[in-house]
Coordinates of C-alpha atoms and ligand atoms in Angstrom, one line a residue:
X111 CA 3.7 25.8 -2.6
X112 CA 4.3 24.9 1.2
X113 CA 7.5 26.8 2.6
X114 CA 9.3 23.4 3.8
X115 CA 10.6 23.6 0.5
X116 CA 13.1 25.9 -0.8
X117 CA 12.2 28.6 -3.0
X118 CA 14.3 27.4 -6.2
X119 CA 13.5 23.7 -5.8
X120 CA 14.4 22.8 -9.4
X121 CA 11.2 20.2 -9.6
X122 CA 8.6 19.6 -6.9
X123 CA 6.4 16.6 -7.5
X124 CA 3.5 14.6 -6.1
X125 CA 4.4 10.9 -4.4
X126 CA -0.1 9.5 -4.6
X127 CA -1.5 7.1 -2.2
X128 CA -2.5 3.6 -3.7
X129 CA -5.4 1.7 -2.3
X130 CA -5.2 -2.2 -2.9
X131 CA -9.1 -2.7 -4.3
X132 CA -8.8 -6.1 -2.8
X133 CA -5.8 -8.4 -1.9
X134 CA -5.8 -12.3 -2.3
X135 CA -2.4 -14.5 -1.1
X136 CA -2.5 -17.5 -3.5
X137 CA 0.3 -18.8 -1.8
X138 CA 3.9 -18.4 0.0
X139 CA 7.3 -19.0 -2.4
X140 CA 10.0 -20.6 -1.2
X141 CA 12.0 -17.3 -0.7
X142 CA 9.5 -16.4 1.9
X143 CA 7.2 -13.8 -0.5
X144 CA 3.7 -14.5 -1.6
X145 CA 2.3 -14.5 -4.5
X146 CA -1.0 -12.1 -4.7
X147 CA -3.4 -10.8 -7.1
X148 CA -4.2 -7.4 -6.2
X149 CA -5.9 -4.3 -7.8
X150 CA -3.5 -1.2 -7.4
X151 CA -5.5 2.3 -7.4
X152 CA -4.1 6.0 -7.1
X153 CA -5.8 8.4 -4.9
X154 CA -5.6 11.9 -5.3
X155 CA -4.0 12.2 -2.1
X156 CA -0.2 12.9 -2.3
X157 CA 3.2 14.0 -0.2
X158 CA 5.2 16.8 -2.0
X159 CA 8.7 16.0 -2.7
X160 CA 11.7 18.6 -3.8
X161 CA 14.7 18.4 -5.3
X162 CA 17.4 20.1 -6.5
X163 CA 20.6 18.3 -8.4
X164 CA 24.1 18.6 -6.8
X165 CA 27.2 18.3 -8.8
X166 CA 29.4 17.1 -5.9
X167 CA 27.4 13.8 -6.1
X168 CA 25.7 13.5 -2.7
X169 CA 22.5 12.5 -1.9
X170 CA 21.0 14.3 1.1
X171 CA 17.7 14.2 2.7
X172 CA 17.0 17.3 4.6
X173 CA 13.8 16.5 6.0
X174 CA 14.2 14.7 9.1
X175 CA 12.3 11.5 9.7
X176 CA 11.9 10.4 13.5
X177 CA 12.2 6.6 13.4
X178 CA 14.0 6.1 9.9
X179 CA 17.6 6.6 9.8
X180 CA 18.6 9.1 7.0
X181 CA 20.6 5.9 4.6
X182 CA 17.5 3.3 5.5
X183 CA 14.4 6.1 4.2
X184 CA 13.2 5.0 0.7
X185 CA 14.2 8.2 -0.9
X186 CA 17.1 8.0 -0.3
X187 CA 17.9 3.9 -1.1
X188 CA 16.4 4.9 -4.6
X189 CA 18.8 7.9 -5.2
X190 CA 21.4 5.5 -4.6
X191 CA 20.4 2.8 -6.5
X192 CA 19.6 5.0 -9.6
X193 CA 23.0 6.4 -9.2
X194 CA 24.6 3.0 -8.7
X195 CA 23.1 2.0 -11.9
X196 CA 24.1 4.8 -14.5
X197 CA 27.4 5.6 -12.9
X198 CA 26.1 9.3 -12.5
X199 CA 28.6 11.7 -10.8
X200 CA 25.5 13.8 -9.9
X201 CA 23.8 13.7 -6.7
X202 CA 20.5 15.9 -4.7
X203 CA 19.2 17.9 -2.2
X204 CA 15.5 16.2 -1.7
X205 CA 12.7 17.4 0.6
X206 CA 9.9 15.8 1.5
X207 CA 6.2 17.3 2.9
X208 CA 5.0 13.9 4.6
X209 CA 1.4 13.5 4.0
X210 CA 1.0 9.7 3.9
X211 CA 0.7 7.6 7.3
X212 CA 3.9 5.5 7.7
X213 CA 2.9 1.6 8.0
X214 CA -0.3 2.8 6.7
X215 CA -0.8 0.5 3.7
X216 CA -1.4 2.9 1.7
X217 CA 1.9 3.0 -0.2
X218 CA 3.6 6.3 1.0
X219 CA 7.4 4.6 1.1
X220 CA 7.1 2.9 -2.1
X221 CA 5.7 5.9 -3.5
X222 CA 8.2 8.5 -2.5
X223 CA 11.1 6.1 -3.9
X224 CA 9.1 6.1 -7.4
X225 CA 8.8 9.8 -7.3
X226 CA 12.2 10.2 -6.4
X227 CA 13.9 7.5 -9.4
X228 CA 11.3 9.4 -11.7
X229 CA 12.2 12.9 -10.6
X230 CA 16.5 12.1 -11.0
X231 CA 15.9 10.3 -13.8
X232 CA 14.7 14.0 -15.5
X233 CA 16.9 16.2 -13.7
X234 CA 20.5 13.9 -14.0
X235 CA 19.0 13.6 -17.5
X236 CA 19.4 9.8 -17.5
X237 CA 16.4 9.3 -20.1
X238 CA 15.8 5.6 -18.8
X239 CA 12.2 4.6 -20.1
X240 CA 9.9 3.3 -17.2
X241 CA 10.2 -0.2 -18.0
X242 CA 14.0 0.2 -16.9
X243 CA 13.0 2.0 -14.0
X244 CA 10.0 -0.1 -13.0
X245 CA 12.7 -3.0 -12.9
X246 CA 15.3 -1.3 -10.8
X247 CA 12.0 -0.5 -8.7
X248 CA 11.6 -3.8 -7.5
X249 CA 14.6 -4.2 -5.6
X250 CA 13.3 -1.3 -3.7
X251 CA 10.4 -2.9 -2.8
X252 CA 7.2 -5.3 -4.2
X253 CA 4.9 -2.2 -4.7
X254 CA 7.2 0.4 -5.9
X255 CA 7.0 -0.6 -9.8
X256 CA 3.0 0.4 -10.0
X257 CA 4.2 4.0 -9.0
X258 CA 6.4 4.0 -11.5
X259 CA 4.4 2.0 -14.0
X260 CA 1.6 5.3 -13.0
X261 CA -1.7 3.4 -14.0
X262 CA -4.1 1.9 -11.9
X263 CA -3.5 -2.4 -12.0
X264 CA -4.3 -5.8 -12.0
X265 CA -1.2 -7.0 -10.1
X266 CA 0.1 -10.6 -10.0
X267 CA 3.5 -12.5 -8.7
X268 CA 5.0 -10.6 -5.6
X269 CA 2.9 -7.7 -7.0
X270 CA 5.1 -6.7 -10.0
X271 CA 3.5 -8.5 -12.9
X272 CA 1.3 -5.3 -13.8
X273 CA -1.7 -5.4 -16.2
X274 CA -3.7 -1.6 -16.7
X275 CA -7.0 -1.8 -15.8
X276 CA -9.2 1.1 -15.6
X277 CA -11.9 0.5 -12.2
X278 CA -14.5 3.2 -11.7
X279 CA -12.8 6.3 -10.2
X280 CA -14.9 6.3 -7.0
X281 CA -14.9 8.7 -4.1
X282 CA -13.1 6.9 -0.9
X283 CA -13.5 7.5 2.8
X284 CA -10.2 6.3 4.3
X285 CA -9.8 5.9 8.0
X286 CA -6.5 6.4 9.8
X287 CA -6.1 4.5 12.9
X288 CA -3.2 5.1 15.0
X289 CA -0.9 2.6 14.8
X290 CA 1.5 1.4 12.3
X291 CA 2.3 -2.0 10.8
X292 CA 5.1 -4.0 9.0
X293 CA 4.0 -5.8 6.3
X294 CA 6.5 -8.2 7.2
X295 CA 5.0 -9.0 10.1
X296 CA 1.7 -9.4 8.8
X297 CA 3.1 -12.1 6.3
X298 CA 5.0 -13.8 8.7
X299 CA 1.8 -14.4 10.8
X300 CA 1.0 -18.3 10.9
X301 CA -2.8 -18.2 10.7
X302 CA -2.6 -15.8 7.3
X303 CA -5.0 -17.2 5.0
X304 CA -2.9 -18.3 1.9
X305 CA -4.6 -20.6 -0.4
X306 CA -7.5 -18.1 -2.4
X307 CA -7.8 -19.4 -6.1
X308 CA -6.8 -17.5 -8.8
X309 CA -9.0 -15.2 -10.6
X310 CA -8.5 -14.7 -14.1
X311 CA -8.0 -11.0 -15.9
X312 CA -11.8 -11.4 -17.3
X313 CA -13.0 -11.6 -13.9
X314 CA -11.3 -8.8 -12.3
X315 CA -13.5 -6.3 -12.2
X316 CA -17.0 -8.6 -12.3
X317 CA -15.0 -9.5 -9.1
X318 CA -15.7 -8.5 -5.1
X319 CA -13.0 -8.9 -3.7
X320 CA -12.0 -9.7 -0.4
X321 CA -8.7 -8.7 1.5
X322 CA -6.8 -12.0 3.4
X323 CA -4.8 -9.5 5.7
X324 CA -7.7 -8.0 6.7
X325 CA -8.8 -10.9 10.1
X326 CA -5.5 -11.3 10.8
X327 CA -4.7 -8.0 11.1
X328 CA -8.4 -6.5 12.8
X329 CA -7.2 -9.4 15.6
X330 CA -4.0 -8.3 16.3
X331 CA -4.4 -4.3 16.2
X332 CA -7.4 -3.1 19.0
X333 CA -7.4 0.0 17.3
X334 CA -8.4 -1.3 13.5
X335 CA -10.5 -3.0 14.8
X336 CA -12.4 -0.4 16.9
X337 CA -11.9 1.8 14.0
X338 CA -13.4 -1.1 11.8
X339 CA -16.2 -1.8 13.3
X340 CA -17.9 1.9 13.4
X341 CA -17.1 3.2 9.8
X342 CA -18.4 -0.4 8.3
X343 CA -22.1 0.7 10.1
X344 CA -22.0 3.6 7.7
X345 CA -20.8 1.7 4.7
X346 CA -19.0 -1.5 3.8
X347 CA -15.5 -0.9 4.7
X348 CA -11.9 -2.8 3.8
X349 CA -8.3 -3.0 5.2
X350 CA -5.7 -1.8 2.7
X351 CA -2.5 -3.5 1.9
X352 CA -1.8 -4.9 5.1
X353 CA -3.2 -2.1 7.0
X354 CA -3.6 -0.3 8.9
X355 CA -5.6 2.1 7.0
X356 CA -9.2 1.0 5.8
X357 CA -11.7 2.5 3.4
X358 CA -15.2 2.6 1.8
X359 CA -16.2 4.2 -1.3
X360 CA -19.2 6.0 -2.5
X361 CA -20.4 7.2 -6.3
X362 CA -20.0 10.8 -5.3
X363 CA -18.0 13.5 -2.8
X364 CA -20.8 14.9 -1.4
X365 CA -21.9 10.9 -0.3
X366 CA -18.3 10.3 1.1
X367 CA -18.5 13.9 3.0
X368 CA -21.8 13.0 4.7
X369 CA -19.9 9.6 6.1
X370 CA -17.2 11.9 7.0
X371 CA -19.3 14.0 9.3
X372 CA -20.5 10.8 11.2
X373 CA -17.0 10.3 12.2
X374 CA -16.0 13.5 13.3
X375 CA -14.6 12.8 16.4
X376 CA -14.6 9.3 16.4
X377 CA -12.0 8.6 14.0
X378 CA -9.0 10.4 11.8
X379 CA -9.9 10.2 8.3
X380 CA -9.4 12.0 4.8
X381 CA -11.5 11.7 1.7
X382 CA -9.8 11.3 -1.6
X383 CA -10.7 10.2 -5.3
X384 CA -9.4 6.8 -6.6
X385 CA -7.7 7.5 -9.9
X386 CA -6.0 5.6 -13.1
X387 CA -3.4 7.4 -14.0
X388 CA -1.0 8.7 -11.5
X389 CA -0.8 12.7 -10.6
X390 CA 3.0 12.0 -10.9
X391 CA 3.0 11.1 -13.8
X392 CA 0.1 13.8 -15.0
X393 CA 2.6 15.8 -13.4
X394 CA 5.6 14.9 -15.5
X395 CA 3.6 15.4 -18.9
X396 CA 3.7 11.8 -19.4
X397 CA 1.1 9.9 -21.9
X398 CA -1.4 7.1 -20.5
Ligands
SUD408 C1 1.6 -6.5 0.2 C2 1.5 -5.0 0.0 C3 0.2 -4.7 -0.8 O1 0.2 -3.5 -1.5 O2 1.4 -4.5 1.3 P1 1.5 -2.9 1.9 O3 3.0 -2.7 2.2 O4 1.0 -2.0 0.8 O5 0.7 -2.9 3.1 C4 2.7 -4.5 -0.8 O6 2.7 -5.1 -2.1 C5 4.0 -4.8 -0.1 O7 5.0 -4.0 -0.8 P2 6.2 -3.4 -0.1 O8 5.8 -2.7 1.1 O9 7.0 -2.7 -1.2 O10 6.9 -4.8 0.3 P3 8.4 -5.2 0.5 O11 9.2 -4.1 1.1 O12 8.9 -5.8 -0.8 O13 8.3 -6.5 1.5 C6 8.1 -6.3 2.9 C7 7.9 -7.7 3.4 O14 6.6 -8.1 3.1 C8 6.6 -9.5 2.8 N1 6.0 -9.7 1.4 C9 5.8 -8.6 0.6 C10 5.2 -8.7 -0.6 C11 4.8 -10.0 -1.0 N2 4.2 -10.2 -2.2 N3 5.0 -11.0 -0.2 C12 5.6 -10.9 1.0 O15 5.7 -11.9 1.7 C13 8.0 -10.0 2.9 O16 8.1 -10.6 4.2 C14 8.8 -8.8 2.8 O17 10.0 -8.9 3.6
ADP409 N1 10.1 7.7 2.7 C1 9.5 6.9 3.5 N2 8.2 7.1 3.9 C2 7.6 6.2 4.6 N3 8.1 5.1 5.2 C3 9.4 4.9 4.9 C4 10.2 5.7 4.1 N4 11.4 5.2 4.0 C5 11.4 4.1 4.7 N5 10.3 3.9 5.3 C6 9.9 2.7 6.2 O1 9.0 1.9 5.5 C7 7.9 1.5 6.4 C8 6.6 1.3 5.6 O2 6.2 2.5 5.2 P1 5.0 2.9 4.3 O3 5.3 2.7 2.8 O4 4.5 4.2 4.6 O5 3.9 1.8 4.7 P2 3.1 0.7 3.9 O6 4.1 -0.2 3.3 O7 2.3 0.0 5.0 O8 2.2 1.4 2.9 C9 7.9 2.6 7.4 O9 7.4 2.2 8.7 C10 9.3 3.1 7.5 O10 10.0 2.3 8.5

């Protein structure tokens, strides 16, 4: 295991990338969020978080993240609420091997606070069942209950209203282009499409998909764009979440692999498996 970590890190687990398959905005709420129907999808692509429990009952961070303020990161907002909620007296050393592009849309914040409320909730022996956690989740933010949920979804509301649905576990090619973007902004945009008709569950998978971030967001940011427009010559390619990652998938590794090679140079990108059922909570021994 990577030596960022120390050597008697009590538990050391994965925090996966989602992709959203595709992302409609039905419409804006009168507390500002949209309602969406969205598929949710794990990659096998993860950051490595450590912890170790603390009996004085503080909750530190040692990993150091430039433009986040220790109190603000994810990880460290869901240690507190966690330990808000059960009264614990316990607290944690955490470290973190960042993977995941920040602003990426690819779920890396949300995911680390799911790791993290799943990981404290074994080691301060809590024994809250995921539906629990999934709730206390959502104050963290929309997307953090599918990582703790752990399967692949069909979500609906802000994003929270999970049903598991099991798409094909294709290979993706996922571009990285470099800059990142706050999904508030991207929802606070005046020309966001908002008014796509609701699908129902029987036509989710039958269904294409498109996502309404996606113009807004290739307008505003040169660099999606520019990275947009080569990788969908090689194959049909999509914005994420509200960016600024983008991806196309292919039936195999060795197809994705062959993209990859056309890009070499031209863009930074990884190539990853989508998958069901999260490698967290593979991880954790969990059932499906
Ligand atoms: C919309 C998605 C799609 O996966 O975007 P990405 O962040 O992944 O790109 C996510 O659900 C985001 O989830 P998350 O990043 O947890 O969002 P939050 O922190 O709850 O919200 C950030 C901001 O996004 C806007 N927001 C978010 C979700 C939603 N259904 N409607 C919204 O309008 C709100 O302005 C909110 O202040
Ligand atoms: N542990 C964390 N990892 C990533 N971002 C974090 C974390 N904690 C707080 N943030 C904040 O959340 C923002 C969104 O991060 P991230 O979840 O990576 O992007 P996205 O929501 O686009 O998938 C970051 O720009 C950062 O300011």
């Amino acid at each position: 295991m990577t030596n960022l970590f120390p050597d008697d890190a009590s538990l050391i687990l994965p925090a996966p990338a989602k992709l959203n398959l595709f992302l409609h905005i039905l419409g804006r709420r009168a507390d500002g969020y949209h309602n969406l129907q969205t598929i949710f999808q794990f990659l096998d692509y993860s950051d490595q978080l450590a912890f170790n429990c603390r009996k004085d009952g503080e909750i530190k961070l040692h990993t150091i993240f430039e433009n986040v303020p220790h109190n603000d990161n994810l990880i460290v907002k869901a240690a507190n609420l966690l330990k808000n909620y059960t009264s614990s007296p316990l607290g944690a050393d955490i470290w973190i091997d960042k993977k995941l592009p920040m602003g990426g849309g690819i779920g890396g914040g949300s995911s680390n606070a799911a790791t993290t409320l799943l990981a404290l909730n074994q080691l301060w022996q809590l024994n809250l069942d995921l539906i629990t956690l999934a709730k206390l989740a959502l104050q963290l933010g929309a997307d953090v209950p599918v990582f703790v949920q752990g399967k692949a979804a069909f979500a609906e509301g802000v994003g929270e209203q999970l049903t598991p649905i099991t798409p094909p576990e294709l290979w993706f090619l996922v571009a990285i282009p470099k800059v990142a973007i706050s999904t508030a902004t991207v929802f606070n945009d005046p020309l966001l499409p908002r008014n796509t008709a609701a699908i129902t569950y029987q036509q989710v998978l039958a269904t294409e998909g498109q996502n309404d971030c996606q113009a807004i967001v290739l307008n505003h940011y040169p660099a999606v764009q520019d990275a947009f427009l080569i990788m969908n010559k090689l194959a049909p390619t999509k914005l994420t979440g509200t960016g600024a990652c983008l991806f196309a998938s292919f039936t195999t590794e060795q197809q994705a692999l062959a993209a990859q090679r056309q890009l070499i140079d031209k863009i930074d990108c990884f190539i990853a498996q989508g998958i069901n059922f999260s490698p967290l909570h593979q991880k954790l021994n969990l059932s499906y």
